[in-house]
Amino acid sequence: MNGCDRCDECGGRKTYENQVSMPLRGKVHCIDWCIHRIVASLNAGGVYTTACCCGHGTQDGRIDLEDGRILTINTPEKGQGNR
């Protein structure tokens, strides 16, 4: 997601150092900082996730759900606000 000050490029040092270790269904997963609350909320509500990436400011983020659906996370351009 654009505007995250805790991420740099995918696999970058800053991104790696700021990942959140999150226990999900018996395993610990490393989640990008800027989407960890969304991932935690989905799983707590019974919508289980299998993979995720915030997009690191270069592409849309995504959260893959256990049932095969993919949630896309896009950040509005500056000045557009929420839709």
PDB file of N, CA and C in Angstrom:
ATOM      1  N   MET A   1       0.847  -1.174   0.000  1.00  0.00           N
ATOM      2  CA  MET A   1       0.000   0.000   0.000  1.00  0.00           C
ATOM      3  C   MET A   1       0.886   1.228   0.000  1.00  0.00           C
ATOM      4  N   ASN A   2       0.545   2.172  -0.776  1.00  0.00           N
ATOM      5  CA  ASN A   2       1.315   3.402  -0.833  1.00  0.00           C
ATOM      6  C   ASN A   2       1.237   4.128   0.502  1.00  0.00           C
ATOM      7  N   GLY A   3       2.295   4.816   0.843  1.00  0.00           N
ATOM      8  CA  GLY A   3       2.296   5.607   2.054  1.00  0.00           C
ATOM      9  C   GLY A   3       2.740   4.862   3.299  1.00  0.00           C
ATOM     10  N   CYS A   4       3.065   3.603   3.204  1.00  0.00           N
ATOM     11  CA  CYS A   4       3.529   2.860   4.373  1.00  0.00           C
ATOM     12  C   CYS A   4       5.005   3.161   4.592  1.00  0.00           C
ATOM     13  N   ASP A   5       5.325   3.678   5.762  1.00  0.00           N
ATOM     14  CA  ASP A   5       6.723   4.011   6.037  1.00  0.00           C
ATOM     15  C   ASP A   5       7.507   2.833   6.602  1.00  0.00           C
ATOM     16  N   ARG A   6       6.880   1.668   6.693  1.00  0.00           N
ATOM     17  CA  ARG A   6       7.557   0.490   7.229  1.00  0.00           C
ATOM     18  C   ARG A   6       7.899  -0.539   6.164  1.00  0.00           C
ATOM     19  N   CYS A   7       7.570  -0.235   4.913  1.00  0.00           N
ATOM     20  CA  CYS A   7       7.852  -1.165   3.819  1.00  0.00           C
ATOM     21  C   CYS A   7       8.741  -0.505   2.782  1.00  0.00           C
ATOM     22  N   ASP A   8       9.580  -1.304   2.176  1.00  0.00           N
ATOM     23  CA  ASP A   8      10.284  -0.894   0.965  1.00  0.00           C
ATOM     24  C   ASP A   8       9.954  -1.950  -0.086  1.00  0.00           C
ATOM     25  N   GLU A   9      10.845  -2.246  -0.998  1.00  0.00           N
ATOM     26  CA  GLU A   9      10.531  -3.208  -2.048  1.00  0.00           C
ATOM     27  C   GLU A   9      10.303  -4.604  -1.465  1.00  0.00           C
ATOM     28  N   CYS A  10       9.639  -5.428  -2.256  1.00  0.00           N
ATOM     29  CA  CYS A  10       9.361  -6.797  -1.847  1.00  0.00           C
ATOM     30  C   CYS A  10      10.670  -7.506  -1.523  1.00  0.00           C
ATOM     31  N   GLY A  11      10.761  -8.066  -0.343  1.00  0.00           N
ATOM     32  CA  GLY A  11      11.973  -8.750   0.093  1.00  0.00           C
ATOM     33  C   GLY A  11      13.051  -7.821   0.609  1.00  0.00           C
ATOM     34  N   GLY A  12      12.756  -6.529   0.662  1.00  0.00           N
ATOM     35  CA  GLY A  12      13.737  -5.555   1.129  1.00  0.00           C
ATOM     36  C   GLY A  12      13.954  -5.631   2.635  1.00  0.00           C
ATOM     37  N   ARG A  13      15.062  -5.094   3.070  1.00  0.00           N
ATOM     38  CA  ARG A  13      15.426  -5.150   4.486  1.00  0.00           C
ATOM     39  C   ARG A  13      14.378  -4.485   5.381  1.00  0.00           C
ATOM     40  N   LYS A  14      13.927  -3.304   5.001  1.00  0.00           N
ATOM     41  CA  LYS A  14      12.947  -2.576   5.804  1.00  0.00           C
ATOM     42  C   LYS A  14      11.643  -3.365   5.907  1.00  0.00           C
ATOM     43  N   THR A  15      11.186  -3.922   4.802  1.00  0.00           N
ATOM     44  CA  THR A  15       9.967  -4.731   4.808  1.00  0.00           C
ATOM     45  C   THR A  15      10.137  -5.940   5.715  1.00  0.00           C
ATOM     46  N   TYR A  16      11.240  -6.647   5.568  1.00  0.00           N
ATOM     47  CA  TYR A  16      11.494  -7.855   6.352  1.00  0.00           C
ATOM     48  C   TYR A  16      11.553  -7.545   7.845  1.00  0.00           C
ATOM     49  N   GLU A  17      12.250  -6.475   8.214  1.00  0.00           N
ATOM     50  CA  GLU A  17      12.414  -6.125   9.627  1.00  0.00           C
ATOM     51  C   GLU A  17      11.111  -5.684  10.277  1.00  0.00           C
ATOM     52  N   ASN A  18      10.150  -5.211   9.507  1.00  0.00           N
ATOM     53  CA  ASN A  18       8.901  -4.701  10.064  1.00  0.00           C
ATOM     54  C   ASN A  18       7.714  -5.637   9.888  1.00  0.00           C
ATOM     55  N   GLN A  19       7.957  -6.858   9.436  1.00  0.00           N
ATOM     56  CA  GLN A  19       6.856  -7.804   9.330  1.00  0.00           C
ATOM     57  C   GLN A  19       6.370  -8.180  10.726  1.00  0.00           C
ATOM     58  N   VAL A  20       5.104  -8.504  10.805  1.00  0.00           N
ATOM     59  CA  VAL A  20       4.486  -8.893  12.062  1.00  0.00           C
ATOM     60  C   VAL A  20       4.377 -10.412  12.096  1.00  0.00           C
ATOM     61  N   SER A  21       4.906 -11.034  13.147  1.00  0.00           N
ATOM     62  CA  SER A  21       4.762 -12.482  13.327  1.00  0.00           C
ATOM     63  C   SER A  21       3.379 -12.733  13.912  1.00  0.00           C
ATOM     64  N   MET A  22       2.560 -13.457  13.165  1.00  0.00           N
ATOM     65  CA  MET A  22       1.174 -13.638  13.557  1.00  0.00           C
ATOM     66  C   MET A  22       0.817 -15.120  13.588  1.00  0.00           C
ATOM     67  N   PRO A  23       0.363 -15.615  14.756  1.00  0.00           N
ATOM     68  CA  PRO A  23      -0.082 -17.007  14.814  1.00  0.00           C
ATOM     69  C   PRO A  23      -1.465 -17.136  14.175  1.00  0.00           C
ATOM     70  N   LEU A  24      -1.536 -17.946  13.138  1.00  0.00           N
ATOM     71  CA  LEU A  24      -2.799 -18.172  12.442  1.00  0.00           C
ATOM     72  C   LEU A  24      -3.019 -19.667  12.280  1.00  0.00           C
ATOM     73  N   ARG A  25      -4.040 -20.165  12.914  1.00  0.00           N
ATOM     74  CA  ARG A  25      -4.431 -21.566  12.794  1.00  0.00           C
ATOM     75  C   ARG A  25      -3.272 -22.528  13.047  1.00  0.00           C
ATOM     76  N   GLY A  26      -2.544 -22.282  14.127  1.00  0.00           N
ATOM     77  CA  GLY A  26      -1.505 -23.204  14.562  1.00  0.00           C
ATOM     78  C   GLY A  26      -0.130 -22.994  13.973  1.00  0.00           C
ATOM     79  N   LYS A  27       0.043 -22.000  13.096  1.00  0.00           N
ATOM     80  CA  LYS A  27       1.355 -21.711  12.516  1.00  0.00           C
ATOM     81  C   LYS A  27       1.623 -20.216  12.627  1.00  0.00           C
ATOM     82  N   VAL A  28       2.885 -19.853  12.695  1.00  0.00           N
ATOM     83  CA  VAL A  28       3.254 -18.442  12.736  1.00  0.00           C
ATOM     84  C   VAL A  28       3.609 -17.988  11.322  1.00  0.00           C
ATOM     85  N   HIS A  29       2.982 -16.898  10.893  1.00  0.00           N
ATOM     86  CA  HIS A  29       3.212 -16.330   9.564  1.00  0.00           C
ATOM     87  C   HIS A  29       3.748 -14.915   9.713  1.00  0.00           C
ATOM     88  N   CYS A  30       4.592 -14.496   8.792  1.00  0.00           N
ATOM     89  CA  CYS A  30       5.107 -13.127   8.773  1.00  0.00           C
ATOM     90  C   CYS A  30       4.244 -12.318   7.808  1.00  0.00           C
ATOM     91  N   ILE A  31       3.623 -11.273   8.335  1.00  0.00           N
ATOM     92  CA  ILE A  31       2.666 -10.471   7.575  1.00  0.00           C
ATOM     93  C   ILE A  31       3.213  -9.054   7.420  1.00  0.00           C
ATOM     94  N   ASP A  32       3.075  -8.480   6.222  1.00  0.00           N
ATOM     95  CA  ASP A  32       3.500  -7.101   6.001  1.00  0.00           C
ATOM     96  C   ASP A  32       2.786  -6.179   6.987  1.00  0.00           C
ATOM     97  N   TRP A  33       3.550  -5.258   7.556  1.00  0.00           N
ATOM     98  CA  TRP A  33       3.051  -4.371   8.610  1.00  0.00           C
ATOM     99  C   TRP A  33       1.755  -3.661   8.215  1.00  0.00           C
ATOM    100  N   CYS A  34       1.709  -3.095   7.037  1.00  0.00           N
ATOM    101  CA  CYS A  34       0.589  -2.220   6.680  1.00  0.00           C
ATOM    102  C   CYS A  34      -0.725  -2.958   6.438  1.00  0.00           C
ATOM    103  N   ILE A  35      -0.723  -4.289   6.382  1.00  0.00           N
ATOM    104  CA  ILE A  35      -1.983  -5.022   6.220  1.00  0.00           C
ATOM    105  C   ILE A  35      -2.221  -6.031   7.339  1.00  0.00           C
ATOM    106  N   HIS A  36      -1.370  -6.053   8.351  1.00  0.00           N
ATOM    107  CA  HIS A  36      -1.505  -7.100   9.370  1.00  0.00           C
ATOM    108  C   HIS A  36      -2.820  -7.016  10.143  1.00  0.00           C
ATOM    109  N   ARG A  37      -3.355  -5.833  10.347  1.00  0.00           N
ATOM    110  CA  ARG A  37      -4.626  -5.719  11.076  1.00  0.00           C
ATOM    111  C   ARG A  37      -5.793  -6.260  10.243  1.00  0.00           C
ATOM    112  N   ILE A  38      -5.746  -6.034   8.947  1.00  0.00           N
ATOM    113  CA  ILE A  38      -6.794  -6.566   8.066  1.00  0.00           C
ATOM    114  C   ILE A  38      -6.746  -8.093   8.075  1.00  0.00           C
ATOM    115  N   VAL A  39      -5.552  -8.654   7.941  1.00  0.00           N
ATOM    116  CA  VAL A  39      -5.380 -10.112   7.934  1.00  0.00           C
ATOM    117  C   VAL A  39      -5.840 -10.707   9.266  1.00  0.00           C
ATOM    118  N   ALA A  40      -5.467 -10.079  10.373  1.00  0.00           N
ATOM    119  CA  ALA A  40      -5.874 -10.571  11.695  1.00  0.00           C
ATOM    120  C   ALA A  40      -7.392 -10.537  11.843  1.00  0.00           C
ATOM    121  N   SER A  41      -8.021  -9.463  11.398  1.00  0.00           N
ATOM    122  CA  SER A  41      -9.477  -9.333  11.513  1.00  0.00           C
ATOM    123  C   SER A  41     -10.211 -10.376  10.681  1.00  0.00           C
ATOM    124  N   LEU A  42      -9.754 -10.589   9.464  1.00  0.00           N
ATOM    125  CA  LEU A  42     -10.378 -11.607   8.616  1.00  0.00           C
ATOM    126  C   LEU A  42     -10.317 -12.975   9.280  1.00  0.00           C
ATOM    127  N   ASN A  43      -9.135 -13.365   9.735  1.00  0.00           N
ATOM    128  CA  ASN A  43      -8.967 -14.680  10.352  1.00  0.00           C
ATOM    129  C   ASN A  43      -9.753 -14.800  11.650  1.00  0.00           C
ATOM    130  N   ALA A  44      -9.794 -13.743  12.454  1.00  0.00           N
ATOM    131  CA  ALA A  44     -10.564 -13.770  13.700  1.00  0.00           C
ATOM    132  C   ALA A  44     -12.054 -13.936  13.422  1.00  0.00           C
ATOM    133  N   GLY A  45     -12.497 -13.429  12.276  1.00  0.00           N
ATOM    134  CA  GLY A  45     -13.904 -13.544  11.896  1.00  0.00           C
ATOM    135  C   GLY A  45     -14.239 -14.822  11.142  1.00  0.00           C
ATOM    136  N   GLY A  46     -13.271 -15.727  11.009  1.00  0.00           N
ATOM    137  CA  GLY A  46     -13.521 -16.997  10.339  1.00  0.00           C
ATOM    138  C   GLY A  46     -13.315 -16.963   8.836  1.00  0.00           C
ATOM    139  N   VAL A  47     -12.789 -15.861   8.312  1.00  0.00           N
ATOM    140  CA  VAL A  47     -12.451 -15.772   6.888  1.00  0.00           C
ATOM    141  C   VAL A  47     -10.950 -16.023   6.799  1.00  0.00           C
ATOM    142  N   TYR A  48     -10.579 -17.258   6.529  1.00  0.00           N
ATOM    143  CA  TYR A  48      -9.183 -17.668   6.642  1.00  0.00           C
ATOM    144  C   TYR A  48      -8.368 -17.302   5.412  1.00  0.00           C
ATOM    145  N   THR A  49      -7.161 -16.846   5.669  1.00  0.00           N
ATOM    146  CA  THR A  49      -6.263 -16.398   4.610  1.00  0.00           C
ATOM    147  C   THR A  49      -5.153 -17.419   4.387  1.00  0.00           C
ATOM    148  N   THR A  50      -4.633 -17.433   3.158  1.00  0.00           N
ATOM    149  CA  THR A  50      -3.543 -18.357   2.843  1.00  0.00           C
ATOM    150  C   THR A  50      -2.269 -17.639   2.426  1.00  0.00           C
ATOM    151  N   ALA A  51      -2.387 -16.397   1.972  1.00  0.00           N
ATOM    152  CA  ALA A  51      -1.219 -15.623   1.546  1.00  0.00           C
ATOM    153  C   ALA A  51      -1.612 -14.155   1.488  1.00  0.00           C
ATOM    154  N   CYS A  52      -0.609 -13.282   1.537  1.00  0.00           N
ATOM    155  CA  CYS A  52      -0.898 -11.855   1.413  1.00  0.00           C
ATOM    156  C   CYS A  52       0.371 -11.088   1.073  1.00  0.00           C
ATOM    157  N   CYS A  53       0.172  -9.901   0.500  1.00  0.00           N
ATOM    158  CA  CYS A  53       1.265  -8.981   0.192  1.00  0.00           C
ATOM    159  C   CYS A  53       0.661  -7.585   0.116  1.00  0.00           C
ATOM    160  N   CYS A  54       1.329  -6.608   0.688  1.00  0.00           N
ATOM    161  CA  CYS A  54       0.793  -5.244   0.677  1.00  0.00           C
ATOM    162  C   CYS A  54       1.002  -4.542  -0.658  1.00  0.00           C
ATOM    163  N   GLY A  55       1.860  -5.058  -1.520  1.00  0.00           N
ATOM    164  CA  GLY A  55       2.146  -4.440  -2.807  1.00  0.00           C
ATOM    165  C   GLY A  55       3.363  -3.535  -2.792  1.00  0.00           C
ATOM    166  N   HIS A  56       3.807  -3.170  -1.609  1.00  0.00           N
ATOM    167  CA  HIS A  56       5.045  -2.401  -1.413  1.00  0.00           C
ATOM    168  C   HIS A  56       5.109  -1.121  -2.232  1.00  0.00           C
ATOM    169  N   GLY A  57       3.950  -0.494  -2.425  1.00  0.00           N
ATOM    170  CA  GLY A  57       3.901   0.788  -3.108  1.00  0.00           C
ATOM    171  C   GLY A  57       4.085   0.731  -4.607  1.00  0.00           C
ATOM    172  N   THR A  58       4.268  -0.466  -5.169  1.00  0.00           N
ATOM    173  CA  THR A  58       4.493  -0.576  -6.612  1.00  0.00           C
ATOM    174  C   THR A  58       3.333  -1.248  -7.342  1.00  0.00           C
ATOM    175  N   GLN A  59       2.469  -1.915  -6.604  1.00  0.00           N
ATOM    176  CA  GLN A  59       1.314  -2.588  -7.200  1.00  0.00           C
ATOM    177  C   GLN A  59       0.242  -2.716  -6.137  1.00  0.00           C
ATOM    178  N   ASP A  60      -0.958  -3.137  -6.539  1.00  0.00           N
ATOM    179  CA  ASP A  60      -2.019  -3.360  -5.566  1.00  0.00           C
ATOM    180  C   ASP A  60      -1.621  -4.481  -4.621  1.00  0.00           C
ATOM    181  N   GLY A  61      -2.063  -4.371  -3.388  1.00  0.00           N
ATOM    182  CA  GLY A  61      -1.871  -5.454  -2.436  1.00  0.00           C
ATOM    183  C   GLY A  61      -2.923  -6.527  -2.660  1.00  0.00           C
ATOM    184  N   ARG A  62      -2.730  -7.664  -2.019  1.00  0.00           N
ATOM    185  CA  ARG A  62      -3.701  -8.747  -2.152  1.00  0.00           C
ATOM    186  C   ARG A  62      -3.697  -9.601  -0.901  1.00  0.00           C
ATOM    187  N   ILE A  63      -4.845 -10.189  -0.637  1.00  0.00           N
ATOM    188  CA  ILE A  63      -4.987 -11.172   0.427  1.00  0.00           C
ATOM    189  C   ILE A  63      -5.718 -12.355  -0.187  1.00  0.00           C
ATOM    190  N   ASP A  64      -5.070 -13.504  -0.196  1.00  0.00           N
ATOM    191  CA  ASP A  64      -5.663 -14.717  -0.760  1.00  0.00           C
ATOM    192  C   ASP A  64      -6.434 -15.442   0.340  1.00  0.00           C
ATOM    193  N   LEU A  65      -7.668 -15.777   0.040  1.00  0.00           N
ATOM    194  CA  LEU A  65      -8.517 -16.469   1.005  1.00  0.00           C
ATOM    195  C   LEU A  65      -8.481 -17.973   0.774  1.00  0.00           C
ATOM    196  N   GLU A  66      -8.747 -18.698   1.839  1.00  0.00           N
ATOM    197  CA  GLU A  66      -8.712 -20.159   1.793  1.00  0.00           C
ATOM    198  C   GLU A  66      -9.689 -20.731   0.763  1.00  0.00           C
ATOM    199  N   ASP A  67     -10.792 -20.038   0.538  1.00  0.00           N
ATOM    200  CA  ASP A  67     -11.800 -20.557  -0.397  1.00  0.00           C
ATOM    201  C   ASP A  67     -11.493 -20.239  -1.861  1.00  0.00           C
ATOM    202  N   GLY A  68     -10.325 -19.634  -2.126  1.00  0.00           N
ATOM    203  CA  GLY A  68      -9.914 -19.363  -3.495  1.00  0.00           C
ATOM    204  C   GLY A  68     -10.121 -17.930  -3.957  1.00  0.00           C
ATOM    205  N   ARG A  69     -10.903 -17.149  -3.214  1.00  0.00           N
ATOM    206  CA  ARG A  69     -11.092 -15.754  -3.600  1.00  0.00           C
ATOM    207  C   ARG A  69      -9.837 -14.951  -3.276  1.00  0.00           C
ATOM    208  N   ILE A  70      -9.682 -13.828  -3.958  1.00  0.00           N
ATOM    209  CA  ILE A  70      -8.555 -12.923  -3.726  1.00  0.00           C
ATOM    210  C   ILE A  70      -9.113 -11.534  -3.461  1.00  0.00           C
ATOM    211  N   LEU A  71      -8.725 -10.958  -2.340  1.00  0.00           N
ATOM    212  CA  LEU A  71      -9.090  -9.575  -2.036  1.00  0.00           C
ATOM    213  C   LEU A  71      -7.978  -8.677  -2.552  1.00  0.00           C
ATOM    214  N   THR A  72      -8.334  -7.658  -3.312  1.00  0.00           N
ATOM    215  CA  THR A  72      -7.358  -6.706  -3.827  1.00  0.00           C
ATOM    216  C   THR A  72      -7.417  -5.447  -2.976  1.00  0.00           C
ATOM    217  N   ILE A  73      -6.256  -4.952  -2.603  1.00  0.00           N
ATOM    218  CA  ILE A  73      -6.161  -3.754  -1.774  1.00  0.00           C
ATOM    219  C   ILE A  73      -5.542  -2.658  -2.623  1.00  0.00           C
ATOM    220  N   ASN A  74      -6.338  -1.632  -2.935  1.00  0.00           N
ATOM    221  CA  ASN A  74      -5.748  -0.517  -3.659  1.00  0.00           C
ATOM    222  C   ASN A  74      -5.899   0.750  -2.843  1.00  0.00           C
ATOM    223  N   THR A  75      -4.942   1.624  -3.005  1.00  0.00           N
ATOM    224  CA  THR A  75      -4.918   2.884  -2.290  1.00  0.00           C
ATOM    225  C   THR A  75      -5.309   3.985  -3.262  1.00  0.00           C
ATOM    226  N   PRO A  76      -6.288   4.820  -2.890  1.00  0.00           N
ATOM    227  CA  PRO A  76      -6.673   5.904  -3.791  1.00  0.00           C
ATOM    228  C   PRO A  76      -5.497   6.839  -4.071  1.00  0.00           C
ATOM    229  N   GLU A  77      -5.473   7.376  -5.273  1.00  0.00           N
ATOM    230  CA  GLU A  77      -4.466   8.377  -5.608  1.00  0.00           C
ATOM    231  C   GLU A  77      -4.703   9.595  -4.726  1.00  0.00           C
ATOM    232  N   LYS A  78      -3.668  10.357  -4.466  1.00  0.00           N
ATOM    233  CA  LYS A  78      -3.813  11.559  -3.652  1.00  0.00           C
ATOM    234  C   LYS A  78      -4.870  12.469  -4.264  1.00  0.00           C
ATOM    235  N   GLY A  79      -5.738  12.987  -3.405  1.00  0.00           N
ATOM    236  CA  GLY A  79      -6.776  13.902  -3.853  1.00  0.00           C
ATOM    237  C   GLY A  79      -8.074  13.233  -4.260  1.00  0.00           C
ATOM    238  N   GLN A  80      -8.085  11.897  -4.398  1.00  0.00           N
ATOM    239  CA  GLN A  80      -9.303  11.200  -4.803  1.00  0.00           C
ATOM    240  C   GLN A  80     -10.191  10.864  -3.623  1.00  0.00           C
ATOM    241  N   GLY A  81      -9.615  10.689  -2.447  1.00  0.00           N
ATOM    242  CA  GLY A  81     -10.404  10.318  -1.285  1.00  0.00           C
ATOM    243  C   GLY A  81     -10.940   8.908  -1.389  1.00  0.00           C
ATOM    244  N   ASN A  82     -11.838   8.571  -0.475  1.00  0.00           N
ATOM    245  CA  ASN A  82     -12.438   7.235  -0.464  1.00  0.00           C
ATOM    246  C   ASN A  82     -13.630   7.202  -1.398  1.00  0.00           C
ATOM    247  N   ARG A  83     -13.840   6.048  -1.999  1.00  0.00           N
ATOM    248  CA  ARG A  83     -15.001   5.878  -2.885  1.00  0.00           C
ATOM    249  C   ARG A  83     -16.022   5.021  -2.212  1.00  0.00           C
TER     250      ARG A  83
END
